[in-house]
Tab-separated table of C-alpha atoms in Angstrom:
chain	number	residue	atom	x	y	z
A	1	MET	CA	-0.053	-0.001	0.072
A	2	SER	CA	1.358	3.255	-0.607
A	3	SER	CA	0.599	6.806	0.236
A	4	LYS	CA	0.829	9.966	-1.800
A	5	ASP	CA	4.155	11.890	-2.427
A	6	ASN	CA	5.395	13.516	0.582
A	7	GLY	CA	6.390	16.846	-0.777
A	8	ASN	CA	10.196	15.862	-1.322
A	9	GLY	CA	9.742	13.274	-4.389
A	10	TRP	CA	9.399	9.974	-2.250
A	11	CYS	CA	6.406	7.968	-1.668
A	12	GLN	CA	5.794	6.042	1.348
A	13	GLY	CA	4.856	2.393	0.856
A	14	ILE	CA	4.037	-0.361	3.008
A	15	ASN	CA	4.854	-3.904	2.246
A	16	SER	CA	3.024	-7.239	2.946
A	17	ASN	CA	5.079	-7.841	6.391
A	18	GLY	CA	3.262	-4.110	7.404
A	19	GLU	CA	6.682	-2.432	7.335
A	20	CYS	CA	6.862	0.974	6.152
A	21	GLY	CA	9.495	2.426	3.336
A	22	LEU	CA	10.148	5.293	1.065
A	23	PHE	CA	10.738	4.476	-2.892
A	24	PRO	CA	11.193	7.270	-5.521
A	25	GLY	CA	8.030	9.045	-6.772
A	26	GLN	CA	9.350	10.311	-9.817
A	27	ASN	CA	9.834	6.843	-11.098
A	28	VAL	CA	6.465	5.148	-10.555
A	29	GLU	CA	2.804	6.273	-11.047
A	30	LEU	CA	-0.417	4.872	-10.064
A	31	VAL	CA	-2.699	3.235	-12.573
A	32	MET	CA	-5.852	1.895	-12.460
A	33	ASP	CA	-5.962	-1.434	-14.302
A	34	SER	CA	-7.421	-4.637	-14.567
A	35	VAL	CA	-5.043	-7.304	-13.952
A	36	PRO	CA	-5.979	-10.997	-14.495
A	37	ALA	CA	-4.808	-14.139	-12.817
A	38	ILE	CA	-3.463	-12.960	-9.757
A	39	GLU	CA	-4.031	-15.003	-6.648
A	40	ILE	CA	-6.191	-13.888	-4.012
A	41	GLU	CA	-5.167	-14.447	-0.650
A	42	GLU	CA	-8.431	-15.153	0.851
A	43	THR	CA	-9.052	-18.110	-2.138
A	44	CYS	CA	-8.750	-21.959	-0.534
A	45	ALA	CA	-5.882	-24.187	-1.659
A	46	THR	CA	-8.439	-26.466	-3.155
A	47	ASP	CA	-10.179	-23.434	-5.532
A	48	SER	CA	-9.086	-23.672	-9.101
A	49	SER	CA	-10.880	-20.396	-10.177
A	50	TYR	CA	-9.071	-17.467	-10.550
A	51	GLU	CA	-10.902	-13.889	-10.904
A	52	GLU	CA	-10.218	-10.452	-12.577
A	53	ILE	CA	-9.999	-7.644	-10.079
A	54	ASP	CA	-9.262	-3.984	-10.176
A	55	VAL	CA	-6.137	-3.185	-8.372
A	56	VAL	CA	-3.761	-0.154	-8.409
A	57	GLU	CA	-0.485	-1.218	-10.348
A	58	LEU	CA	2.784	-0.002	-9.688
A	59	ARG	CA	4.229	0.675	-13.154
A	60	SER	CA	6.851	2.619	-14.544
A	61	LYS	CA	6.014	6.060	-16.181
A	62	ASN	CA	8.559	5.533	-18.857
A	63	CYS	CA	7.386	2.056	-20.155
A	64	ASN	CA	4.369	0.622	-21.611
A	65	SER	CA	3.905	-2.753	-20.259
A	66	TYR	CA	4.234	-4.385	-16.807
A	67	SER	CA	7.496	-6.442	-17.480
A	68	ASP	CA	9.457	-3.257	-18.057
A	69	THR	CA	8.796	-2.022	-14.408
A	70	SER	CA	11.836	0.489	-13.951
A	71	GLU	CA	14.945	-0.849	-12.686
A	72	SER	CA	14.625	1.495	-9.727
A	73	VAL	CA	11.783	0.064	-8.267
A	74	ASP	CA	13.189	-3.427	-6.782
A	75	GLN	CA	10.710	-4.060	-4.150
A	76	ASP	CA	7.098	-5.594	-4.249
A	77	TYR	CA	4.444	-3.146	-3.130
A	78	GLU	CA	1.036	-4.447	-1.984
A	79	MET	CA	-1.195	-2.143	-3.191
A	80	ILE	CA	-4.926	-1.674	-2.112
A	81	ILE	CA	-7.533	0.459	-3.771
A	82	PRO	CA	-8.457	3.314	-1.755
A	83	GLU	CA	-11.795	3.229	-0.750
A	84	PRO	CA	-14.100	5.616	-2.403
A	85	GLU	CA	-15.573	8.339	-0.019
A	86	LYS	CA	-19.170	7.014	-1.315
A	87	ARG	CA	-19.459	3.180	-1.471
A	88	SER	CA	-22.871	1.590	-1.499
A	89	SER	CA	-23.725	-0.900	1.314
A	90	ASN	CA	-23.554	-3.744	-1.045
A	91	GLU	CA	-19.928	-3.167	-2.265
A	92	SER	CA	-17.727	-5.193	-0.750
A	93	THR	CA	-14.529	-3.772	0.535
A	94	PRO	CA	-11.211	-4.050	-1.328
A	95	LYS	CA	-9.436	-7.363	-1.408
A	96	ARG	CA	-5.669	-7.253	-0.632
A	97	ILE	CA	-3.660	-9.304	-3.261
A	98	SER	CA	-0.310	-11.085	-3.290
A	99	ARG	CA	2.585	-10.442	-5.706
A	100	LEU	CA	2.177	-14.272	-7.038
A	101	TYR	CA	1.559	-14.601	-11.022
A	102	HIS	CA	-0.810	-17.454	-11.102
A	103	PHE	CA	-1.925	-19.916	-13.846
A	104	THR	CA	-3.861	-17.715	-16.444
A	105	LYS	CA	-7.199	-19.668	-17.641
A	106	THR	CA	-7.315	-19.862	-21.564
A	107	ASP	CA	-8.834	-22.212	-24.136
A	108	ALA	CA	-7.888	-23.538	-27.523
A	109	GLU	CA	-10.751	-21.945	-29.420
A	110	PRO	CA	-8.948	-19.582	-31.392
A	111	PHE	CA	-6.552	-22.355	-32.306
A	112	MET	CA	-9.558	-24.416	-33.240
A	113	ALA	CA	-11.023	-21.933	-35.197
A	114	GLY	CA	-8.023	-21.783	-37.527
A	115	LYS	CA	-6.157	-18.734	-36.127
A	116	THR	CA	-2.581	-18.696	-37.465
A	117	VAL	CA	0.321	-16.708	-35.595
A	118	LYS	CA	3.802	-16.336	-36.802
A	119	THR	CA	6.434	-18.636	-35.100
A	120	THR	CA	9.568	-20.543	-36.044
A	121	THR	CA	9.369	-22.916	-33.353
A	122	LYS	CA	8.427	-26.567	-33.560
A	123	ILE	CA	7.689	-28.895	-30.992
A	124	GLN	CA	7.625	-32.603	-31.808
A	125	LEU	CA	5.825	-35.358	-29.949
A	126	THR	CA	6.799	-39.217	-30.241
A	127	PHE	CA	4.191	-42.009	-29.386
A	128	ASN	CA	4.652	-45.268	-27.792
A	129	GLU	CA	2.512	-47.762	-25.603
A	130	SER	CA	1.603	-44.760	-23.183
A	131	GLY	CA	0.092	-42.445	-26.123
A	132	ALA	CA	2.216	-39.023	-26.694
A	133	SER	CA	5.426	-37.950	-25.185
A	134	TRP	CA	7.790	-35.393	-25.356
A	135	VAL	CA	10.978	-35.455	-27.170
A	136	TYR	CA	13.694	-35.412	-24.654
A	137	PRO	CA	17.324	-34.004	-25.312
A	138	VAL	CA	20.212	-36.511	-25.433
A	139	VAL	CA	21.962	-34.458	-22.500
A	140	PRO	CA	19.414	-33.513	-20.022
A	141	LEU	CA	20.217	-29.670	-19.099
A	142	GLU	CA	21.070	-28.656	-15.696
A	143	CYS	CA	21.929	-25.126	-14.457
A	144	MET	CA	23.575	-24.462	-11.125
A	145	ILE	CA	23.004	-21.174	-9.160
A	146	THR	CA	25.935	-20.150	-7.134
A	147	ASN	CA	27.943	-16.949	-6.228
A	148	PRO	CA	25.542	-14.460	-5.013
A	149	GLN	CA	26.647	-11.039	-5.297
A	150	ILE	CA	25.229	-7.735	-3.956
A	151	GLU	CA	25.765	-5.154	-6.595
A	152	THR	CA	24.861	-1.510	-6.852
A	153	LYS	CA	23.685	1.018	-9.377
A	154	TYR	CA	22.922	4.856	-9.036
A	155	SER	CA	26.625	5.499	-7.383
A	156	GLY	CA	25.686	2.903	-4.566
A	157	MET	CA	22.393	4.214	-3.619
A	158	LYS	CA	20.484	1.117	-5.045
A	159	LYS	CA	21.433	-2.440	-3.666
A	160	TYR	CA	20.359	-5.797	-5.451
A	161	ILE	CA	21.593	-9.356	-5.512
A	162	SER	CA	22.624	-11.461	-8.538
A	163	TYR	CA	23.263	-14.924	-8.776
A	164	GLN	CA	25.672	-16.883	-11.076
A	165	ILE	CA	23.888	-19.521	-13.266
A	166	THR	CA	26.096	-21.852	-15.132
A	167	PRO	CA	24.936	-24.378	-17.608
A	168	ASN	CA	26.181	-27.879	-17.838
A	169	ASP	CA	26.447	-27.743	-21.518
A	170	THR	CA	28.642	-24.775	-22.007
A	171	HIS	CA	29.928	-23.766	-18.405
A	172	VAL	CA	29.694	-20.221	-19.565
A	173	SER	CA	28.197	-18.142	-16.400
A	174	VAL	CA	25.517	-15.694	-16.704
A	175	TYR	CA	24.004	-13.277	-13.813
A	176	HIS	CA	20.703	-12.539	-13.186
A	177	ARG	CA	18.823	-10.558	-10.451
A	178	TYR	CA	15.388	-11.690	-8.865
A	179	LYS	CA	13.536	-9.426	-10.969
A	180	HIS	CA	15.050	-11.339	-14.254
A	181	PHE	CA	13.503	-14.644	-12.748
A	182	ASP	CA	10.258	-12.908	-11.999
A	183	TRP	CA	10.446	-11.816	-15.653
A	184	LEU	CA	11.051	-15.200	-17.153
A	185	TYR	CA	8.262	-16.732	-14.703
A	186	CYS	CA	5.689	-14.175	-16.173
A	187	ARG	CA	6.478	-15.290	-19.877
A	188	LEU	CA	6.699	-18.692	-19.245
A	189	ILE	CA	3.542	-18.767	-17.466
A	190	GLU	CA	2.093	-16.761	-20.765
A	191	LYS	CA	3.740	-19.098	-23.309
A	192	PHE	CA	3.475	-22.348	-21.747
A	193	GLY	CA	0.835	-22.265	-18.978
A	194	SER	CA	-1.963	-23.778	-21.179
A	195	ILE	CA	-0.230	-26.925	-21.345
A	196	ILE	CA	2.512	-27.032	-18.738
A	197	PRO	CA	2.449	-26.219	-15.018
A	198	ILE	CA	4.935	-23.651	-14.163
A	199	PRO	CA	6.195	-24.325	-10.430
A	200	GLN	CA	6.129	-20.971	-8.497
A	201	LEU	CA	9.293	-18.672	-7.821
A	202	PRO	CA	10.062	-18.437	-4.000
A	203	GLU	CA	8.680	-15.302	-2.566
A	204	LYS	CA	10.247	-11.645	-2.965
A	205	ASP	CA	10.679	-11.442	0.974
A	206	ILE	CA	11.899	-7.699	1.735
A	207	PRO	CA	12.834	-7.775	5.332
A	208	TRP	CA	16.571	-8.611	5.823
A	209	ARG	CA	16.868	-9.285	2.097
A	210	TYR	CA	20.871	-8.814	2.285
A	211	SER	CA	21.528	-11.263	5.297
A	212	ALA	CA	23.647	-14.457	4.559
A	213	ASP	CA	20.825	-16.515	5.848
A	214	PHE	CA	18.318	-14.933	3.428
A	215	VAL	CA	20.417	-14.962	0.518
A	216	GLN	CA	21.213	-18.667	0.946
A	217	THR	CA	17.529	-19.471	1.371
A	218	ARG	CA	16.219	-17.602	-1.505
A	219	MET	CA	19.624	-19.157	-3.611
A	220	GLY	CA	18.125	-22.493	-2.607
A	221	GLY	CA	14.798	-21.768	-3.812
A	222	LEU	CA	15.855	-20.444	-6.920
A	223	GLN	CA	18.110	-23.633	-7.619
A	224	ALA	CA	14.899	-25.730	-6.829
A	225	TRP	CA	13.037	-23.654	-9.250
A	226	ILE	CA	15.271	-23.656	-12.260
A	227	THR	CA	16.316	-27.356	-11.701
A	228	ARG	CA	12.587	-27.948	-12.468
A	229	ILE	CA	12.466	-25.797	-15.372
A	230	SER	CA	15.813	-27.428	-16.864
A	231	ARG	CA	14.470	-30.697	-16.577
A	232	HIS	CA	11.430	-30.232	-18.896
A	233	PRO	CA	12.034	-30.928	-22.485
A	234	ILE	CA	10.121	-28.428	-23.821
A	235	ILE	CA	10.620	-25.411	-21.759
A	236	SER	CA	14.357	-25.916	-21.357
A	237	GLN	CA	15.005	-25.980	-25.190
A	238	SER	CA	12.353	-23.090	-25.561
A	239	GLU	CA	14.019	-20.147	-26.945
A	240	ILE	CA	13.119	-17.581	-24.002
A	241	PHE	CA	14.768	-19.951	-21.504
A	242	GLN	CA	17.885	-20.422	-23.771
A	243	HIS	CA	17.546	-16.447	-24.039
A	244	PHE	CA	17.394	-16.563	-20.261
A	245	ILE	CA	20.677	-18.845	-19.449
A	246	ARG	CA	22.985	-17.704	-22.354
A	247	ARG	CA	22.624	-13.844	-22.910
A	248	ARG	CA	25.337	-12.136	-21.241
A	249	ASP	CA	25.711	-8.813	-23.289
A	250	GLU	CA	23.232	-6.259	-21.782
A	251	LYS	CA	21.865	-5.332	-25.371
A	252	GLU	CA	21.138	-8.618	-26.714
A	253	TRP	CA	19.536	-9.581	-23.055
A	254	LYS	CA	16.886	-6.196	-23.579
A	255	ALA	CA	16.534	-7.389	-27.264
A	256	GLY	CA	15.557	-10.966	-26.562
A	257	LYS	CA	12.892	-9.735	-23.716
A	258	ARG	CA	11.132	-7.426	-26.332
A	259	SER	CA	11.006	-10.258	-28.750
A	260	ALA	CA	9.996	-12.677	-25.976
A	261	GLU	CA	6.722	-9.949	-25.262
A	262	LYS	CA	6.000	-10.156	-28.907
A	263	ASP	CA	5.488	-13.933	-29.136
A	264	GLU	CA	2.311	-14.502	-30.630
A	265	ALA	CA	2.173	-18.219	-29.823
A	266	THR	CA	1.256	-17.850	-26.276
A	267	GLY	CA	-1.636	-19.052	-24.406
A	268	GLY	CA	-3.916	-21.377	-26.494
A	269	MET	CA	-2.043	-20.830	-29.675
A	270	ILE	CA	0.894	-22.920	-28.417
A	271	PHE	CA	-0.936	-25.815	-29.948
A	272	SER	CA	0.262	-23.949	-33.422
A	273	GLU	CA	4.082	-24.934	-32.753
A	274	ILE	CA	3.262	-28.641	-32.397
A	275	MET	CA	4.627	-30.524	-35.581
A	276	PRO	CA	1.837	-32.396	-37.290
A	277	SER	CA	1.477	-36.384	-37.133
A	278	THR	CA	-0.449	-38.808	-38.334
A	279	GLU	CA	-0.433	-40.355	-34.871
A	280	PHE	CA	-2.505	-37.713	-33.161
A	281	ARG	CA	-5.232	-39.232	-31.145
A	282	LEU	CA	-8.575	-37.628	-29.929
A	283	LEU	CA	-8.748	-38.839	-26.199
A	284	ASP	CA	-12.284	-39.619	-24.803
A	285	VAL	CA	-14.299	-37.851	-22.289
A	286	GLU	CA	-13.665	-40.976	-19.889
A	287	GLU	CA	-9.977	-40.417	-19.966
A	288	THR	CA	-10.040	-36.743	-19.349
A	289	GLU	CA	-11.997	-37.536	-16.169
A	290	LYS	CA	-9.338	-40.535	-15.044
A	291	TYR	CA	-6.865	-37.465	-15.668
A	292	LEU	CA	-8.605	-35.045	-13.505
A	293	THR	CA	-9.973	-37.284	-10.756
A	294	PHE	CA	-5.907	-38.171	-10.519
A	295	ALA	CA	-4.672	-34.520	-10.388
A	296	LYS	CA	-7.589	-33.943	-7.583
A	297	CYS	CA	-6.827	-37.013	-5.498
A	298	MET	CA	-3.234	-36.282	-5.668
A	299	GLY	CA	-3.542	-32.787	-4.685
A	300	GLU	CA	-5.683	-33.529	-1.713
A	301	SER	CA	-2.987	-36.350	-0.917
A	302	VAL	CA	-0.175	-34.028	-0.900
A	303	ARG	CA	-1.660	-31.356	1.020
A	304	ASN	CA	-2.609	-33.839	3.670
A	305	LEU	CA	0.911	-34.753	3.810
A	306	ILE	CA	2.367	-31.749	4.277
A	307	LEU	CA	-0.010	-30.993	6.852
A	308	VAL	CA	1.029	-34.318	8.833
A	309	THR	CA	4.752	-33.598	8.033
A	310	GLU	CA	4.506	-30.107	9.580
A	311	GLU	CA	2.807	-31.254	12.688
A	312	HIS	CA	5.606	-33.746	12.985
A	313	MET	CA	7.969	-31.313	12.677
A	314	THR	CA	6.468	-29.204	15.305
A	315	ARG	CA	6.099	-32.101	17.833
A	316	CYS	CA	9.679	-32.849	17.114
A	317	THR	CA	11.004	-29.471	17.598
A	318	GLY	CA	8.786	-28.898	20.808
A	319	PRO	CA	6.985	-31.593	23.002
A	320	VAL	CA	9.190	-34.514	22.114
A	321	LYS	CA	12.121	-32.862	22.600
A	322	SER	CA	10.857	-31.445	25.836
A	323	GLU	CA	9.646	-34.773	27.255
A	324	TYR	CA	13.202	-36.520	26.491
A	325	LEU	CA	14.584	-33.637	28.330
A	326	LYS	CA	12.224	-33.940	30.970
A	327	ILE	CA	13.380	-37.940	31.413
A	328	GLY	CA	17.007	-36.741	31.359
A	329	LYS	CA	16.638	-34.243	34.339
A	330	ALA	CA	14.564	-36.912	36.355
A	331	PHE	CA	17.477	-39.673	35.764
A	332	SER	CA	20.174	-36.756	36.290
A	333	ASP	CA	18.106	-35.607	40.057
A	334	PHE	CA	18.068	-39.534	40.380
A	335	SER	CA	21.648	-39.764	40.508
A	336	ALA	CA	22.236	-36.563	42.820
A	337	SER	CA	20.439	-38.664	45.501
A	338	PHE	CA	22.991	-41.053	45.668
A	339	VAL	CA	25.586	-38.617	46.667
A	340	LYS	CA	23.856	-38.500	50.075
A	341	SER	CA	24.103	-42.284	50.201
A	342	THR	CA	26.643	-43.859	52.520
A	343	TYR	CA	26.917	-47.146	50.674
A	344	HIS	CA	30.362	-47.820	49.436
A	345	GLY	CA	28.914	-48.442	46.203
A	346	LYS	CA	27.475	-45.032	45.296
A	347	GLY	CA	29.838	-44.148	42.773
A	348	SER	CA	28.987	-46.781	40.416
A	349	ILE	CA	25.213	-46.518	40.214
A	350	GLY	CA	25.383	-42.720	40.359
A	351	ASN	CA	27.412	-42.572	37.341
A	352	ALA	CA	25.332	-44.621	35.532
A	353	LEU	CA	22.282	-42.912	36.171
A	354	SER	CA	24.189	-39.650	35.303
A	355	PHE	CA	24.903	-41.250	31.942
A	356	VAL	CA	21.311	-42.115	31.402
A	357	GLY	CA	20.151	-38.451	31.710
A	358	LYS	CA	22.520	-37.268	29.324
A	359	THR	CA	21.809	-40.315	27.098
A	360	TYR	CA	18.153	-38.939	27.225
A	361	ASP	CA	19.106	-35.294	26.585
A	362	ASP	CA	21.010	-36.297	23.633
A	363	ILE	CA	18.044	-38.381	22.295
A	364	GLY	CA	15.785	-34.987	22.616
A	365	ASN	CA	18.319	-33.078	20.707
A	366	LEU	CA	18.464	-35.751	17.955
A	367	TYR	CA	14.678	-35.525	17.424
A	368	PHE	CA	14.847	-31.651	17.528
A	369	ASP	CA	17.756	-31.610	14.736
A	370	GLN	CA	16.193	-34.383	12.589
A	371	PRO	CA	13.530	-32.581	10.717
A	372	LYS	CA	16.435	-30.544	8.873
A	373	LYS	CA	17.711	-33.742	7.777
A	374	ASP	CA	14.520	-35.412	6.097
A	375	VAL	CA	11.196	-33.837	6.951
A	376	HIS	CA	12.464	-30.380	5.294
A	377	CYS	CA	13.234	-32.066	1.993
A	378	LEU	CA	9.899	-33.790	1.933
A	379	LEU	CA	7.926	-30.903	2.700
A	380	GLU	CA	9.693	-28.570	-0.185
A	381	ILE	CA	9.024	-31.373	-2.745
A	382	SER	CA	5.441	-31.648	-1.505
A	383	LYS	CA	4.774	-28.013	-1.493
A	384	GLU	CA	6.239	-27.748	-5.242
A	385	TYR	CA	4.016	-30.355	-6.142
A	386	LYS	CA	1.003	-28.614	-4.396
A	387	GLY	CA	1.179	-25.679	-6.571
A	388	LEU	CA	1.872	-27.782	-10.060
A	389	LEU	CA	-1.302	-30.138	-9.191
A	390	ASN	CA	-3.301	-26.656	-8.823
A	391	CYS	CA	-2.728	-25.871	-12.151
A	392	PHE	CA	-3.996	-29.245	-13.976
A	393	PRO	CA	-7.805	-28.864	-13.375
A	394	ASP	CA	-7.498	-25.829	-15.670
A	395	ILE	CA	-5.524	-27.566	-18.320
A	396	ILE	CA	-7.769	-30.593	-18.116
A	397	ASN	CA	-10.708	-28.548	-18.627
A	398	LEU	CA	-9.132	-26.924	-21.767
A	399	LEU	CA	-8.556	-30.493	-23.173
A	400	LYS	CA	-12.491	-31.206	-22.144
A	401	GLY	CA	-13.380	-28.305	-24.163
A	402	ALA	CA	-11.292	-29.352	-27.513
A	403	ILE	CA	-12.972	-32.523	-27.104
A	404	GLU	CA	-16.455	-31.354	-27.126
A	405	LYS	CA	-15.706	-29.171	-29.837
A	406	ALA	CA	-14.731	-32.111	-32.026
A	407	HIS	CA	-17.728	-34.049	-30.788
A	408	GLU	CA	-20.068	-31.038	-31.570
A	409	TYR	CA	-18.858	-30.986	-35.186
A	410	GLU	CA	-19.051	-34.775	-35.362
A	411	LYS	CA	-22.562	-34.340	-34.940
A	412	LEU	CA	-23.019	-31.337	-37.169
A	413	SER	CA	-21.340	-33.251	-40.126
A	414	GLN	CA	-23.735	-35.852	-39.699
A	415	VAL	CA	-26.707	-33.628	-40.194
A	416	ASN	CA	-24.948	-31.659	-42.923
A	417	LYS	CA	-24.443	-28.755	-41.170
A	418	VAL	CA	-20.834	-28.467	-41.569
A	419	THR	CA	-18.679	-30.113	-44.517
A	420	VAL	CA	-16.573	-33.514	-43.802
A	421	LYS	CA	-13.331	-31.039	-44.490
A	422	GLU	CA	-14.375	-28.872	-41.721
A	423	LYS	CA	-15.263	-31.394	-39.220
A	424	GLU	CA	-12.049	-33.209	-40.086
A	425	ALA	CA	-9.855	-29.990	-39.385
A	426	ILE	CA	-11.511	-29.561	-35.932
A	427	VAL	CA	-11.135	-33.180	-34.997
A	428	PHE	CA	-7.518	-33.238	-36.149
A	429	LYS	CA	-6.903	-30.000	-34.355
A	430	ALA	CA	-8.462	-31.461	-31.252
A	431	GLY	CA	-6.287	-34.511	-31.679
A	432	VAL	CA	-3.221	-32.053	-31.341
A	433	VAL	CA	-4.650	-30.640	-28.126
A	434	SER	CA	-5.108	-34.439	-26.663
A	435	SER	CA	-1.798	-35.504	-27.705
A	436	THR	CA	-0.023	-32.493	-26.446
A	437	ILE	CA	-1.526	-32.319	-23.223
A	438	GLN	CA	-1.336	-36.266	-22.867
A	439	ALA	CA	2.533	-35.829	-23.393
A	440	GLU	CA	2.696	-33.059	-20.560
A	441	ILE	CA	0.754	-35.549	-18.074
A	442	ASN	CA	3.019	-38.378	-19.011
A	443	HIS	CA	5.734	-36.183	-18.307
A	444	PHE	CA	4.412	-35.160	-15.048
A	445	ASN	CA	3.631	-38.605	-13.685
A	446	HIS	CA	7.301	-39.656	-14.331
A	447	GLU	CA	8.696	-36.777	-12.751
A	448	LEU	CA	6.243	-37.222	-9.842
A	449	THR	CA	7.217	-40.897	-9.423
A	450	ASN	CA	10.993	-40.370	-9.636
A	451	ASP	CA	10.770	-37.159	-7.144
A	452	TYR	CA	8.945	-38.825	-4.568
A	453	LYS	CA	10.999	-42.255	-4.839
A	454	GLU	CA	14.008	-40.362	-4.065
A	455	THR	CA	12.406	-38.035	-1.490
A	456	ILE	CA	10.956	-40.828	0.609
A	457	GLN	CA	14.157	-42.730	0.069
A	458	HIS	CA	16.285	-39.850	1.409
A	459	PHE	CA	13.646	-39.549	4.392
A	460	LEU	CA	13.765	-43.122	5.463
A	461	TYR	CA	17.442	-43.399	5.141
A	462	GLU	CA	17.663	-40.084	7.261
A	463	GLN	CA	15.225	-41.935	10.000
A	464	VAL	CA	17.295	-45.098	10.020
A	465	GLN	CA	20.214	-43.192	10.793
A	466	MET	CA	18.638	-41.285	13.388
A	467	TYR	CA	17.211	-44.487	15.390
A	468	SER	CA	20.679	-46.158	14.838
A	469	LYS	CA	22.240	-43.716	16.848
A	470	ILE	CA	19.228	-43.730	19.343
A	471	THR	CA	19.829	-47.433	19.986
A	472	ASP	CA	23.840	-47.158	19.845
A	473	LYS	CA	23.543	-44.469	22.728
A	474	LEU	CA	20.650	-46.771	24.525
A	475	ARG	CA	23.223	-49.501	24.223
A	476	GLU	CA	25.687	-47.457	25.811
A	477	ALA	CA	24.003	-46.634	28.662
A	478	TYR	CA	22.659	-50.266	29.270
A	479	ALA	CA	26.437	-51.228	29.634
A	480	ARG	CA	27.090	-48.545	32.310
A	481	PHE	CA	24.901	-50.880	34.432
A	482	GLU	CA	27.258	-53.657	34.225
A	483	PHE	CA	28.840	-53.381	37.588
A	484	GLN	CA	29.549	-55.497	40.645
């Protein structure tokens, strides 16, 4: 939220954490606009619908598009529409919006209707016993993010963090700041969001953004994000992503950005880049319902897994540790009582009991430290898939719309309301949509299976290691009582 110019060229703003700050007023203007597809914070996790709302947008005076936001504005201000002086009783109060861009609803109607766009990109599908599949590169692309650096501009008045990105095929590094990742994220959703779920970027937290812990945490989030993108056979080879990881020259970088923002093959028109094939197959409604049922069921299971693991982590770092420390203290106090005994063998039993107390203290600390080794990884991958699965209902609904269109033309053809040629054209294009989305679903299921296989294996391995340490400590404590 922002207030008006305070009279000295600066505007005051409030970020999502309620912290006040100033930003240069000469670089921004308040624009009333309709911004679609922005996630409402009040929307529940299971709701796949997104609505258009009016917001006050922070925009550079020197640009014509949102993506060219002024370099001098590096923070995300959460804007709220000022309430008019006169508001009818039926009008609701303004809704706060988050900075996350979200999946944009679209459909394949223009593509089905025969609209054409200029594009030089061709996406090839292959077919096997599972149906359509993407064509994977011979050598999978990997990008490493390292060496975060605090850089300055405007004679040191402005700071920002840039990250070194190194692809495994050239080993030639480029540097990008967070706002460049954000630009790429927006373009990927616009370009591929109709057929591919795009993972969300880590939040752009403003407080303490130059602390070592924050920089490492953000770099870890960006690494997970770019790893997911790099593993996708279509996005990783796309012109826009290749531009992001290759262009080092500032002039080439800006020229590539402008070119990407003028791309016409976006939204539902992405299907125009699919290479023709005689093996395109129109899926039936029953198959699409199975896809939708799986996506909803898996989404619910992932959300439940997140809830359970978060509760487990809370218990390990709270009540469980406390209980073991209480047991340890009880044994330690019991040991201290033997000091007052006049029995000549009091030293042996006292020392053994003292060791038991320390053993239970150590066990409590093991439980406290364990979530960082196993639960954290499980939570991170589950939260990532929660976001990806939320996109599938819209993708599958697009597929259902294309199939219904094909069935409609088949019925019209039977009563001679459309020609056979017109019907075949629609059915063919519906087959393009069907095969393309089926290829993505097959890819997603492969990634889902492999990711959870590796993650659960890691989780169980770390659990085994922890309980092995606990067993060893208890055995050692047991051995202390083998005295005469």
